[in-house]
Amino acid sequence: MALKIVKGSIDRMFDKNLQDLVRGIRNHKEDEAKYISTCIDEIKQELKQDNIAVKANAVCKLTYLQMLGYDVSWAAFNIVEVMSSSKFTFKRIGYLAASQCFHEGTDVIMLTTNQIRKDLSSPNQYDTGVALTGLSCFVTPDLARDLANDIMTLMSHTKPYIRKKAVLIMYKVFLKYPESLRPAFPRLKEKLEDPDPGVQSAAVNVICELARRNPKNYLSLAPLFFKLMTSSTNNWVLIKIIKLFGALTPLEPRLGKKLIEPLTNLIHSTSAMSLLYECVNTVIAVLISLSSGMPNHSASIQLCVQKLRILIEDSDQNCEPSVNACMKYLGLLAMSKILKTHPKSVQSHKDLILQCLDDKDESIRLRALDLLYGMVSKKNLMEIVKKLMLHVDKAEGTTYRDELLTKIIDICSQSNYQYITNFEWYISILVELTRLEGTRHGHLIASQMLDVAIRVKAIRGFAVAQMATLLDNAHLLTGNTQRNGICEVLYAAAWICGEFSEHLEDPKQTLEAMLRPKVATLPGHIQAVYVQNAAKLFATVLRSQESTPDTTAAQETSQLMIDRLPLFVQSANLEVQERASCILQLVKYIQKLQQKEVEVAEEVTALFAGELNPVAPKAQKKVPIPDGLDLDAWINEPPSESESEDEKPKAVFAKEEPKHTRSRHSEVDEKELARRREARKQEQANNPFYIKASPSSQKVYQDTPGVEHIPVVQIDLSVPLKVPGMPLSDQYLKMEEDRRQKEKDEKKKKEKKRKREKRARGRHVDSGPESEEDITPAHHVDIVTEEMPENALPSDEDEKDPNDPHKALDIDLDKPLTDSEKLPTRTHRSADVLKSPGGDGDGVSITGEPKKKTRKEKKEKKKAKDKERTRSAEDKKTKKKHKHDPEEEEANIHEVVTLVKADETQSTEPLPPSVSAGASDLDFWLTSDAAPSAIQEAVAATNTEMPTDADLGEVKDMEPEETKSKHKKKKLKKEKEEMEKKKKKKRHHHHRSDRGEAESVQNGTMEEDDEEPLPPMSNYCLLAENAYVKMVYDIQGNLQDGSQVVVSIIFQNMSSSFLKSMEFNVLDSLNSKLQRPEGATPHDGLTVPFQLPPGVSNEARFVFSVQSIVMPQKLKGTLTFIVKSDDSSTHEKLDFKLHFTCTSYLITTPCYSDAYAKLLESGELKSSSLKLEGVTMPFHHLLARICFHHHFSVVERIDSCASMYSRSIQGHHVCLLVKTAAETVSIDAKCDELMLLENVLEEIKQTFSQS
Amino acid sequence: MIKAILIFNNHGKPRLSKFYEHYSEDTEQQIIRETFHLVSKRDENVCNFLEGGILIGGSDNKLIYRHYATLYFVFCVDSSESELGILDLIQVFVETLDKCFENVCELDLIFHVDKVHYILGEMVMGGMVLETNMNEIITQVDSQNKMEKSEMVLLHLKVLPYSSAMVLSKCAPTVSGHSPGIHPNLAPVQSWPA
């Protein structure tokens, strides 16, 4: 046995490691595949062993083989085994292998969830690191859902190394599990301001990637990014931000104005070419967004284009040639951006672009081609295409030539053939293109031929002639089997010749050409078209021949068909076979009739009567669904439950998609549809190139032949329609030039005449060089628009790709979070709260703004609900209280308003370009040139304005000054609403006061008439302090859990050094325990989830569980931390005593006076009392203090007497009746737990004795 | 986003392939071949950007590459990446390799592809740039290697991927098999201003 083990380990010594494998492969050059297969066998043996080191080695080798193209998915389970090794070395090998070969289809992935979760929470940062790196490559929707919360927690990890990886991977999680975006976003945003530049960069990366797809949702982050742009020194971050701004500016032109200055500064200051280039690019984007619709800005665009030109044509002698080439490429790239909006500015540099077509670098040539697309006009189209044709001839390498071909077709066919003035020329170009060898784009040429022939009626004669020539010379196209791509054009040629056979000069000849035996070598679908169109041609031939007295010719034609068709009947292609045999029988029947001398031509022609109209590709989709037709209803009963459940959801989803769009369509009302149809008709009628196919409009067109149509006749005469060989498009270019010259001359003559006439009247502005409109088409051309169903619904919806994963991420991020949006979590509750100080709990605020809103909303709701009840209660209890004076109340409103205003100003002032800025704040930021000062101004303005408008009505009537910004108006409106709300609130007397909220404290004062506002209050009291750190804390009960309290501690760095690795620990008592994560012993400390740069403070929350709450208690604890200065770091500690008061177990709970009365009447409560002497503060201050510090709410207040209520976390009711008379305050209290009550009273006493 | 990172030599032999989107092994090999074909036929003095790879292509994507001695470093990226930024990143990558392997040459990449992966993993994660600071990358790589070494010593194992690898790289030139044009250094074919 022992020997076996020794032998095993010796064997293992001789196991191949990766290096041996590589060396072996290099030594077996001749039989590499064989060698590798033996290696794979060895690996399989190694994987069977129990030793994890052997397994890891085998997996490592597999990873290498995977790179060489070997499928290693069979080892997926072994990879998971290696991943779960406790040794980092092996874990890393396992995760690498997984990242290389796992994907969504790998089934063992679902086994990894718990392992990954374990690794993510590993104390070793590198275990977490490799898990994150691996996960980023193979995350699936399931993994994303299960791990989202864990990863989110890691975003606040103490180690920046983990934080940056966690932040980055969130993007992948969002893609796979879009629901996680909203809950995670606040923290992601927070990371934009992380002290670690790596984390910051990762956050910028993720947000930029998100924003690129749905920029409008991220517009509100613009101020923050702006701040980062002006403060960051990391070029990579800057590039990302600047690129992002490039995407945002089109949405918000005001943003552009703000950007110009810092961008220009960067351009001047940076030495990094990459940053410089991106700045220039964004400046261009800004200029474009600013100048659209503003002609005076196009001068700056012009300037940009000129600068780019210098970049493109100049080569710096000091630089490497490849660097110059890069700049040239990027210059062209930037120019294409300008081209989209300012084609005219770029068009003047046509020479340069054409010159770039001759560049030896294919990338540059492709860029230049791209630019040409936007540069063509009616005037230069022929010239540019001629240049391109030359390049087609010269081009080597099929990729570039194919690119040229598609570009030529794109250029010519763009915007419904807008720039083509002579379609004969275009057909010639297409025919010339068929000479290209080995192109993949035969079908593209074919579809163009078909499209033009069908839609441009005037060109059919010419097209048919050209196509006949093509069919005649088909052998040239099909001669080489390698040139299969191009024979697609024969499909078009055959169809055109057949369909428009009436235009053929010699249909018989074409018919013969189409029935040549060689045709049988063509692909099946082309043969099928040949056969079908041979029949059409046959009909035409018959008709022409029957009109002559000689009947033999017609019979000869039939015989020709009967002779040749059997070849096709034998075709392997079903379609060809079917058509051929059908037509063969038909022709045989015709022949029989012919032999009886029956005239058949008419009937045969009738087979193919009628014209085919072009139908838009989307036409079918646009057919509206008639009323009463439900496409989603089952035609048959749905399959029973027993059927496989896996397939069902899929079918459901597939169906849902169209249903949504349809229902949206039906919402567009009939009127709107009619209006749109009318508009479309109008547009088409006004555009000479959008002539409708309806005969009426055609007639109109023909009835009024303009002067400009005269040259048509000349050209028709001068073009030899029957070009013997291949047509030469160059001829057309020449002719076109002549024609235009002539037209110009004519026009000049006319103009001169006009000028002479006009000169008497005034100055005439010369129109300058020939403009677009001056060029008239050479033909009387109808471009038939593609047909759409009668009541087609106009929509652009269908342009979007439903499979785009980013569509799911188009989520409004400014809306506050709802409870249902929390991420699914499996971790222990307390651990979750502990680790995420900005987490998603109820009382835990993530960002100021949205959270505040929710709280306000909730409050409002509650108040509204309470109101009804309160009123009825008030009626009952009139005996107890004084009647309120409504007028007095009215007067109070003003006071309230000013208070609220003060509060608002306070909250807005420190915020200006704040993280939490909502949409309106963005407006504010954008409208102001220098943000902070403008905001201060605005605040000041509102301040001075508001108090004068004592009356609400006045606010309404007040005319906004002309200089006032929109935003201010908005703000006024908001405040008005605010006032109305307060007014409502005032109707009832009790209110809930919120701890720690200055605003709610002021709510407490609302009922006072004319008393000074409260001094600021805070519940945070000092916990401990030394030279490095100061801790203040507040304790709050946890409403959801009767045995928990949350201790919020604000850590403030008092030193000039960096504080890190803070660990918080307390000595648990029997009654109170600090909640630690699972697996931790009671002596383990908790890591404070942040570090503190000098002068910075941050808040962390810790959860404690308590058993008995009737007694106050103290816990001893220690904070340990590392003080890191420039040259040294020391370990420090700070002891503290955490005081749990009984008050801290109370939770502010509103109570209605009727319920309160019942509670008191029930007699279950024990009572106690307290007297405070020498209290000088106003009564409302006193109440506010009790509310604030001791978590009570006022139930009712009558003059100098008030009833108050609170509730403990374990459900004890605490009732107070507070009375005041001449500096003496007496409190009668009742509670179901006497001990608790007495302690609370004692604490209240202390509160007032301190002041 | 970075879609893929490929390293292959002048003969098209893959030295590292990292795809951030899933493809089958066959497709991956085809992409490597096609990319090599596209890149290798280009002159030294043309620009470092290439459009029109069909497999990994799509109109949004482009190839950004640099040629160092015997190796091509190719990044396939979409339009969210800055072209010149990626060129800088390739430079950082190569310099990091040079630091980690002490005068890196093709052989280092051949025998230690796993190590190259780990270095790359500290720079690019899931197709997004994680870190561009060379010192930070090297620190993290080094401390992970240190950890690995200590684990191996504890285990007393014979399987020592890296420690044996270290020895190997020292005797690299004597490794049998052909070694065409291996330069002692991966001197960049084109120098690029920082």
mmCIF file of N, CA and C in Angstrom, chain A residues 474-475 477-481 483-484 487 490 514-528 530 567-568 571-573 576:
data_model
loop_
_atom_site.group_PDB
_atom_site.id
_atom_site.type_symbol
_atom_site.label_atom_id
_atom_site.label_comp_id
_atom_site.label_asym_id
_atom_site.label_seq_id
_atom_site.Cartn_x
_atom_site.Cartn_y
_atom_site.Cartn_z
ATOM 1 N N ALA A 474 -24.447 35.116 -71.584
ATOM 2 C CA ALA A 474 -24.443 34.500 -70.257
ATOM 3 C C ALA A 474 -23.226 33.630 -70.032
ATOM 4 N N HIS A 475 -22.732 33.043 -71.127
ATOM 5 C CA HIS A 475 -21.580 32.152 -70.978
ATOM 6 C C HIS A 475 -20.375 32.893 -70.410
ATOM 7 N N LEU A 477 -20.479 35.085 -68.158
ATOM 8 C CA LEU A 477 -20.641 35.204 -66.712
ATOM 9 C C LEU A 477 -20.468 33.866 -66.013
ATOM 10 N N THR A 478 -20.943 32.819 -66.671
ATOM 11 C CA THR A 478 -20.931 31.538 -65.984
ATOM 12 C C THR A 478 -19.743 30.676 -66.379
ATOM 13 N N GLY A 479 -18.908 31.222 -67.275
ATOM 14 C CA GLY A 479 -17.784 30.438 -67.793
ATOM 15 C C GLY A 479 -16.967 29.802 -66.686
ATOM 16 N N ASN A 480 -16.734 30.567 -65.664
ATOM 17 C CA ASN A 480 -15.884 30.090 -64.583
ATOM 18 C C ASN A 480 -16.764 29.684 -63.404
ATOM 19 N N THR A 481 -16.578 28.494 -62.924
ATOM 20 C CA THR A 481 -17.420 28.056 -61.809
ATOM 21 C C THR A 481 -17.153 28.864 -60.542
ATOM 22 N N ARG A 483 -17.081 31.888 -60.302
ATOM 23 C CA ARG A 483 -17.758 33.190 -60.305
ATOM 24 C C ARG A 483 -19.234 33.038 -60.032
ATOM 25 N N ASN A 484 -19.562 32.133 -59.178
ATOM 26 C CA ASN A 484 -20.960 31.842 -58.936
ATOM 27 C C ASN A 484 -21.747 33.062 -58.498
ATOM 28 N N CYS A 487 -23.572 35.168 -61.171
ATOM 29 C CA CYS A 487 -24.637 34.664 -62.031
ATOM 30 C C CYS A 487 -26.015 35.027 -61.492
ATOM 31 N N LEU A 490 -28.177 37.041 -63.687
ATOM 32 C CA LEU A 490 -28.966 36.393 -64.740
ATOM 33 C C LEU A 490 -30.408 36.200 -64.284
ATOM 34 N N MET A 514 -32.364 31.780 -73.658
ATOM 35 C CA MET A 514 -32.775 31.324 -72.321
ATOM 36 C C MET A 514 -32.967 29.825 -72.245
ATOM 37 N N LEU A 515 -33.053 29.193 -73.390
ATOM 38 C CA LEU A 515 -33.306 27.742 -73.371
ATOM 39 C C LEU A 515 -32.067 26.944 -73.742
ATOM 40 N N ARG A 516 -30.914 27.616 -73.706
ATOM 41 C CA ARG A 516 -29.675 26.902 -74.036
ATOM 42 C C ARG A 516 -29.399 25.821 -72.995
ATOM 43 N N PRO A 517 -28.834 24.710 -73.450
ATOM 44 C CA PRO A 517 -28.543 23.616 -72.496
ATOM 45 C C PRO A 517 -27.642 24.054 -71.348
ATOM 46 N N LYS A 518 -26.777 25.042 -71.636
ATOM 47 C CA LYS A 518 -25.834 25.499 -70.615
ATOM 48 C C LYS A 518 -26.559 26.023 -69.359
ATOM 49 N N VAL A 519 -27.793 26.495 -69.585
ATOM 50 C CA VAL A 519 -28.560 27.073 -68.482
ATOM 51 C C VAL A 519 -28.715 26.073 -67.343
ATOM 52 N N ALA A 520 -28.748 24.809 -67.710
ATOM 53 C CA ALA A 520 -28.963 23.760 -66.702
ATOM 54 C C ALA A 520 -27.855 23.728 -65.659
ATOM 55 N N THR A 521 -26.733 24.367 -65.934
ATOM 56 C CA THR A 521 -25.654 24.380 -64.938
ATOM 57 C C THR A 521 -25.834 25.494 -63.906
ATOM 58 N N LEU A 522 -26.806 26.371 -64.160
ATOM 59 C CA LEU A 522 -27.024 27.481 -63.211
ATOM 60 C C LEU A 522 -27.683 26.959 -61.928
ATOM 61 N N PRO A 523 -27.589 27.728 -60.864
ATOM 62 C CA PRO A 523 -28.275 27.319 -59.635
ATOM 63 C C PRO A 523 -29.780 27.189 -59.850
ATOM 64 N N GLY A 524 -30.407 26.337 -59.072
ATOM 65 C CA GLY A 524 -31.811 25.997 -59.267
ATOM 66 C C GLY A 524 -32.748 27.188 -59.312
ATOM 67 N N HIS A 525 -32.593 28.113 -58.357
ATOM 68 C CA HIS A 525 -33.572 29.202 -58.303
ATOM 69 C C HIS A 525 -33.490 30.076 -59.549
ATOM 70 N N ILE A 526 -32.314 30.140 -60.170
ATOM 71 C CA ILE A 526 -32.197 30.935 -61.392
ATOM 72 C C ILE A 526 -32.838 30.183 -62.563
ATOM 73 N N GLN A 527 -32.592 28.876 -62.607
ATOM 74 C CA GLN A 527 -33.221 28.074 -63.664
ATOM 75 C C GLN A 527 -34.734 28.219 -63.608
ATOM 76 N N ALA A 528 -35.281 28.195 -62.414
ATOM 77 C CA ALA A 528 -36.728 28.301 -62.261
ATOM 78 C C ALA A 528 -37.244 29.589 -62.887
ATOM 79 N N TYR A 530 -35.741 31.229 -65.203
ATOM 80 C CA TYR A 530 -35.550 31.071 -66.657
ATOM 81 C C TYR A 530 -36.764 30.390 -67.270
ATOM 82 N N LEU A 567 -35.148 19.071 -70.764
ATOM 83 C CA LEU A 567 -33.894 19.205 -70.011
ATOM 84 C C LEU A 567 -34.161 19.702 -68.584
ATOM 85 N N PHE A 568 -35.105 20.620 -68.499
ATOM 86 C CA PHE A 568 -35.408 21.194 -67.176
ATOM 87 C C PHE A 568 -36.317 20.286 -66.356
ATOM 88 N N SER A 571 -34.511 18.280 -64.078
ATOM 89 C CA SER A 571 -33.676 18.975 -63.091
ATOM 90 C C SER A 571 -33.834 18.379 -61.687
ATOM 91 N N ALA A 572 -32.751 18.457 -60.946
ATOM 92 C CA ALA A 572 -32.797 17.950 -59.568
ATOM 93 C C ALA A 572 -33.567 18.897 -58.671
ATOM 94 N N ASN A 573 -33.680 20.133 -59.118
ATOM 95 C CA ASN A 573 -34.374 21.136 -58.316
ATOM 96 C C ASN A 573 -35.882 21.009 -58.504
ATOM 97 N N VAL A 576 -37.730 23.904 -60.385
ATOM 98 C CA VAL A 576 -37.480 23.912 -61.826
ATOM 99 C C VAL A 576 -38.304 22.805 -62.469
#
